[in-house]
Every structure is written in structure tokens, then in C-alpha cells.
Coordinates of C-alpha atoms in Angstrom, one line a residue:
Chain A
G161 CA -3.5 -3.3 19.4
A162 CA -0.4 -1.9 18.4
G163 CA -1.0 -2.3 14.5
V164 CA -3.6 -3.3 11.9
S165 CA -4.5 -6.8 12.3
Q166 CA -5.9 -9.0 9.5
S167 CA -7.6 -12.7 9.7
P168 CA -7.3 -15.0 8.4
R169 CA -3.6 -14.7 7.4
Y170 CA -4.3 -17.5 4.6
K171 CA -7.5 -18.7 2.9
V172 CA -8.0 -21.4 0.5
A173 CA -11.4 -21.3 -1.0
K174 CA -13.1 -23.5 -3.6
R175 CA -14.5 -21.7 -6.9
G176 CA -18.0 -20.3 -6.0
Q177 CA -17.6 -20.2 -2.3
D178 CA -18.2 -17.1 -0.2
V179 CA -15.3 -15.9 1.8
A180 CA -15.2 -13.2 4.7
L181 CA -12.0 -11.2 5.3
R182 CA -11.6 -9.4 8.8
C183 CA -9.7 -6.6 9.5
D184 CA -9.0 -4.6 13.0
P185 CA -7.7 -1.4 12.3
I186 CA -5.3 0.7 14.9
S187 CA -7.7 2.0 17.8
G188 CA -9.0 5.3 17.2
H189 CA -8.2 5.6 13.4
V190 CA -10.8 7.2 11.3
S191 CA -9.8 5.9 7.7
L192 CA -10.0 2.5 6.5
F193 CA -8.9 1.2 3.2
W194 CA -8.8 -2.2 1.6
Y195 CA -6.3 -2.9 -1.3
Q196 CA -6.0 -6.0 -3.6
Q197 CA -2.6 -7.1 -4.4
A198 CA -2.1 -9.4 -7.3
L199 CA 1.1 -11.5 -7.6
G200 CA 4.1 -9.3 -8.7
Q201 CA 1.9 -6.4 -8.8
G202 CA 1.7 -3.2 -6.4
P203 CA -1.8 -2.9 -4.2
E204 CA -4.6 -1.5 -5.9
F205 CA -7.6 0.3 -4.1
L206 CA -10.8 -1.1 -3.5
T207 CA -12.7 1.0 -1.0
Y208 CA -12.4 3.7 1.4
F209 CA -14.4 4.1 4.9
Q210 CA -14.5 7.1 7.1
N211 CA -15.8 5.9 10.5
E212 CA -18.7 3.8 9.3
A213 CA -19.4 5.6 6.0
Q214 CA -18.3 3.8 2.9
L215 CA -17.1 7.1 1.1
D216 CA -15.7 5.3 -2.2
K217 CA -16.1 2.0 -3.6
S218 CA -15.0 2.6 -7.0
G219 CA -12.4 0.0 -6.9
L220 CA -14.4 -3.0 -6.0
P221 CA -14.0 -5.4 -9.1
S222 CA -17.4 -6.5 -9.3
D223 CA -20.7 -6.7 -7.4
R224 CA -19.3 -10.0 -5.9
F225 CA -17.2 -7.9 -3.5
F226 CA -18.8 -6.1 -0.3
A227 CA -17.3 -4.3 2.3
E228 CA -18.7 -2.9 5.6
R229 CA -17.5 -1.3 8.8
P230 CA -20.7 -1.0 10.8
E231 CA -19.6 0.4 13.9
G232 CA -16.5 2.6 12.4
S233 CA -13.9 0.0 13.7
V234 CA -13.6 -3.5 12.5
S235 CA -14.1 -4.1 8.7
T236 CA -15.0 -7.1 6.7
L237 CA -14.5 -7.6 3.0
K238 CA -16.7 -10.2 1.7
I239 CA -16.3 -11.9 -1.7
Q240 CA -19.3 -14.0 -3.2
R241 CA -19.0 -16.8 -5.5
T242 CA -15.2 -16.4 -5.5
Q243 CA -13.6 -17.0 -8.9
Q244 CA -9.9 -17.8 -9.6
E245 CA -9.1 -14.2 -10.7
D246 CA -10.0 -13.3 -6.9
S247 CA -6.7 -14.9 -5.8
A248 CA -4.6 -12.1 -4.5
V249 CA -3.3 -10.7 -1.2
Y250 CA -6.1 -8.5 0.5
L251 CA -4.6 -5.4 2.4
C252 CA -6.1 -3.2 4.9
A253 CA -4.8 0.0 5.9
S254 CA -6.0 2.5 8.6
S255 CA -5.1 6.1 9.2
L256 CA -5.5 8.4 12.2
G257 CA -7.1 11.4 10.4
T258 CA -9.7 11.9 7.6
W259 CA -8.7 12.9 4.2
T260 CA -9.1 16.4 4.0
G261 CA -6.3 17.4 1.5
A262 CA -4.0 18.0 4.3
G263 CA -2.2 14.9 2.8
N264 CA 0.3 14.4 5.6
T265 CA -1.6 11.4 7.3
E266 CA 0.4 7.9 6.3
A267 CA -1.8 4.8 6.1
F268 CA -0.6 1.6 8.1
F269 CA -0.9 -1.6 6.7
G270 CA -1.7 -5.1 8.1
Q271 CA 0.1 -8.3 7.0
G272 CA -2.8 -8.9 4.6
T273 CA -5.0 -11.9 3.9
R274 CA -3.6 -14.3 1.0
L275 CA -6.7 -15.5 -0.8
T276 CA -6.3 -18.7 -3.1
V277 CA -9.2 -19.8 -5.1
V278 CA -9.0 -23.3 -6.4
Chain B
A706 CA -5.2 10.4 -13.0
Q707 CA -2.1 9.6 -11.0
S708 CA 0.4 7.0 -11.6
V709 CA 3.8 5.8 -10.4
A710 CA 6.3 3.8 -12.5
Q711 CA 9.0 2.0 -10.9
P712 CA 11.3 1.2 -14.0
E713 CA 13.5 -1.5 -12.6
D714 CA 12.1 -4.7 -11.3
Q715 CA 15.2 -5.9 -9.5
V716 CA 18.1 -4.1 -7.7
N717 CA 21.3 -5.7 -6.9
V718 CA 24.0 -4.3 -4.8
A719 CA 26.8 -5.7 -2.6
E720 CA 26.5 -4.6 1.2
G721 CA 28.0 -1.4 2.0
N722 CA 27.4 -0.1 -1.5
P723 CA 25.0 2.8 -2.1
L724 CA 21.4 1.7 -3.0
T725 CA 19.0 3.7 -5.4
V726 CA 15.5 2.6 -6.1
K727 CA 14.1 4.7 -8.8
C728 CA 10.6 6.2 -9.0
T729 CA 8.8 8.6 -11.5
Y730 CA 5.3 9.9 -11.0
S731 CA 2.4 11.8 -12.8
V732 CA -0.2 13.7 -11.1
S733 CA -2.2 16.6 -11.8
G734 CA -1.1 19.0 -9.0
N735 CA 1.6 19.0 -6.6
P736 CA 1.9 15.2 -5.5
Y737 CA 2.0 13.7 -2.2
L738 CA 4.8 10.9 -2.4
F739 CA 5.4 7.9 -0.2
W740 CA 7.9 4.9 0.1
Y741 CA 6.7 1.5 1.7
V742 CA 9.0 -1.7 2.1
Q743 CA 7.4 -5.1 2.1
Y744 CA 9.2 -8.0 3.9
P745 CA 8.0 -11.7 3.1
N746 CA 5.1 -12.5 4.7
R747 CA 4.7 -9.1 6.3
G748 CA 2.6 -6.1 5.5
L749 CA 3.5 -2.8 4.0
Q750 CA 5.7 -0.8 6.2
F751 CA 5.8 2.9 5.9
L752 CA 9.2 4.3 5.2
L753 CA 9.0 8.1 4.5
K754 CA 6.9 10.6 2.7
Y755 CA 7.1 14.0 0.8
I756 CA 4.4 16.4 1.3
T757 CA 5.7 19.9 1.0
G758 CA 9.2 21.6 2.1
D759 CA 12.6 20.2 1.4
N760 CA 13.2 18.2 -1.5
L761 CA 15.3 15.5 0.6
V762 CA 13.3 13.7 2.9
K763 CA 14.6 11.4 5.8
G764 CA 13.0 8.1 6.9
S765 CA 13.3 5.2 8.8
Y766 CA 16.2 2.6 8.7
G767 CA 18.6 5.2 7.3
F768 CA 16.8 5.6 4.0
E769 CA 16.2 9.0 2.2
A770 CA 14.5 10.1 -0.7
E771 CA 14.9 13.1 -3.1
F772 CA 11.9 14.9 -4.6
N773 CA 12.8 16.4 -7.9
K774 CA 9.6 18.2 -9.6
S775 CA 11.2 19.0 -13.0
Q776 CA 12.1 15.2 -13.6
T777 CA 8.8 14.1 -11.6
S778 CA 11.1 11.7 -9.7
F779 CA 11.2 10.4 -6.0
H780 CA 14.2 8.1 -6.1
L781 CA 14.7 6.3 -2.8
K782 CA 18.2 6.1 -1.3
K783 CA 20.6 4.6 1.3
P784 CA 24.4 5.6 1.4
S785 CA 25.2 2.1 2.8
A786 CA 23.1 -0.8 1.9
L787 CA 22.5 -3.8 4.2
V788 CA 21.9 -7.4 3.9
S789 CA 18.6 -7.1 5.9
D790 CA 17.3 -4.1 3.4
S791 CA 16.8 -6.9 0.9
A792 CA 12.9 -6.8 0.4
L793 CA 10.1 -5.3 -2.1
Y794 CA 10.0 -1.6 -2.2
F795 CA 6.9 0.1 -3.6
C796 CA 6.5 3.9 -4.5
A797 CA 3.2 5.4 -4.0
V798 CA 1.5 8.5 -5.1
R799 CA -1.5 10.5 -3.7
D800 CA -3.0 13.3 -5.8
P801 CA -4.3 16.0 -3.3
S802 CA -7.4 16.6 -5.3
N803 CA -8.1 12.9 -5.1
D804 CA -7.5 12.9 -1.4
Y805 CA -7.2 9.4 0.0
K806 CA -6.3 6.9 -3.1
L807 CA -2.8 5.8 -3.0
S808 CA -1.6 4.7 -6.2
F809 CA 1.2 2.2 -6.1
G810 CA 4.1 1.1 -8.5
A811 CA 4.5 -2.2 -9.3
G812 CA 7.6 -2.8 -6.9
T813 CA 11.2 -3.3 -7.1
T814 CA 12.9 -6.0 -5.5
V815 CA 16.0 -5.2 -4.0
T816 CA 18.7 -7.7 -3.1
V817 CA 21.6 -6.9 -1.0
R818 CA 24.5 -9.4 -1.2
A819 CA 26.9 -10.1 1.6

């Protein structure tokens, strides 16, 4: 597609429910990122994939959060046993190149999934 | 660790007036700096970036930003604001030694009144 696509756009989950958020990056983009944006805040880094390899998951807030990109394209962010503090917009971004310090590749963001845990 | 500060939560200007959105950064090496804009119910849209070279960077929709190393600033500017520029603006920095992580500021809401 023309841009990064995320689904669903909105998700309401009951506390304790598991959720799965999907990201379709721009075709051919090697790098994929997940960010969490709490209300009134800037996005915070969660995790980074280079193709199918998850190179950094240091931003995942707890072991309830899990991300995968098994074939190096579509990615899923899964949150188990959701809590109210998980309520946020989850943004996916992709970029064409790998991050080798060249630094000149900008990331393209999807519209995000707004998760509300009630 | 890298960080970004956007000292103003809100900026209000009249249409046709100059618009400035402030950003200061902290990073150990030479920074890679970015501006993104977020419209309601839409994702972050890339506006411009500074990697190296000229301190004045021109981007989309008539925006530009000036990199000032001595003041560790990267302020976003537009000479003549439009009502359609009303949105949430984020400054972000990458530390080349840290490669891929973007660190965002908290954002500045810009309102341009007709």
C-alpha cells in the first residue's frame, strides 16, 4: 500500500483481556518500529525489527507485551492481560533502510491504534 | 541518553503571521533531528530533518527549521501561518551512536486563528 496501515483503528478491551494490534508496513521497508503514545505525551519507543529479527525490545513496559514480525513484513503487537495503564495510542512506523548510523532514513508512521482498557 | 524538550505546550498565532515552534535537544554526539506533525485522528507525518550540512533545513508545506549547535536548538518556523497548520507538532532526536531510537518531545499544539 501507499503508507503504513494499522488495524484496528480503535480497540476497547476489558481489563484482563488479551489484544493483538496489527501493522502493515510500507512494502519493502526493512525496519519496523512500535511506539506507545500516552495521552498528552510524545511517542515512546517500544521495540525495533530489522526484517524478521527483533533487535531491540528494551522499551516494552512489561512481559505482558510481545511483538513479532515472522516473515519480515506484517507485525503484530500483543498485549496480554491488559491493564488500564496500557490505554494509549500504539503507533507503528517503518523505514526503507537499516539503521547503520547513516541516519538519513526517516520513519513513516501509521495512523495508530487507540487502545482503551476499561 | 538523548532527549528533547518542547518548552511550549501551546502556540497561538494569527493567520498570515510568522509561526515558531521551539525545540531543544540533548545528545552525546552530533544529533539527527526531525520534526513531525500530527493532525487529529491521523498518524505522524514527517516534515523535515537535519542530518548534516546547512543549518537551515526546508521541508514540507513551507516549513523550515534552523539547527543551532551552540544553543542545542532546532526550532521549526513558517513565515506565514495558515489555519490548516493547526495541529500537534513533535520534535524528535536520534543519537547516531544509538542508531534507530527516536526520542520525541511532548509536543506543541499550534492553533492558527483566522
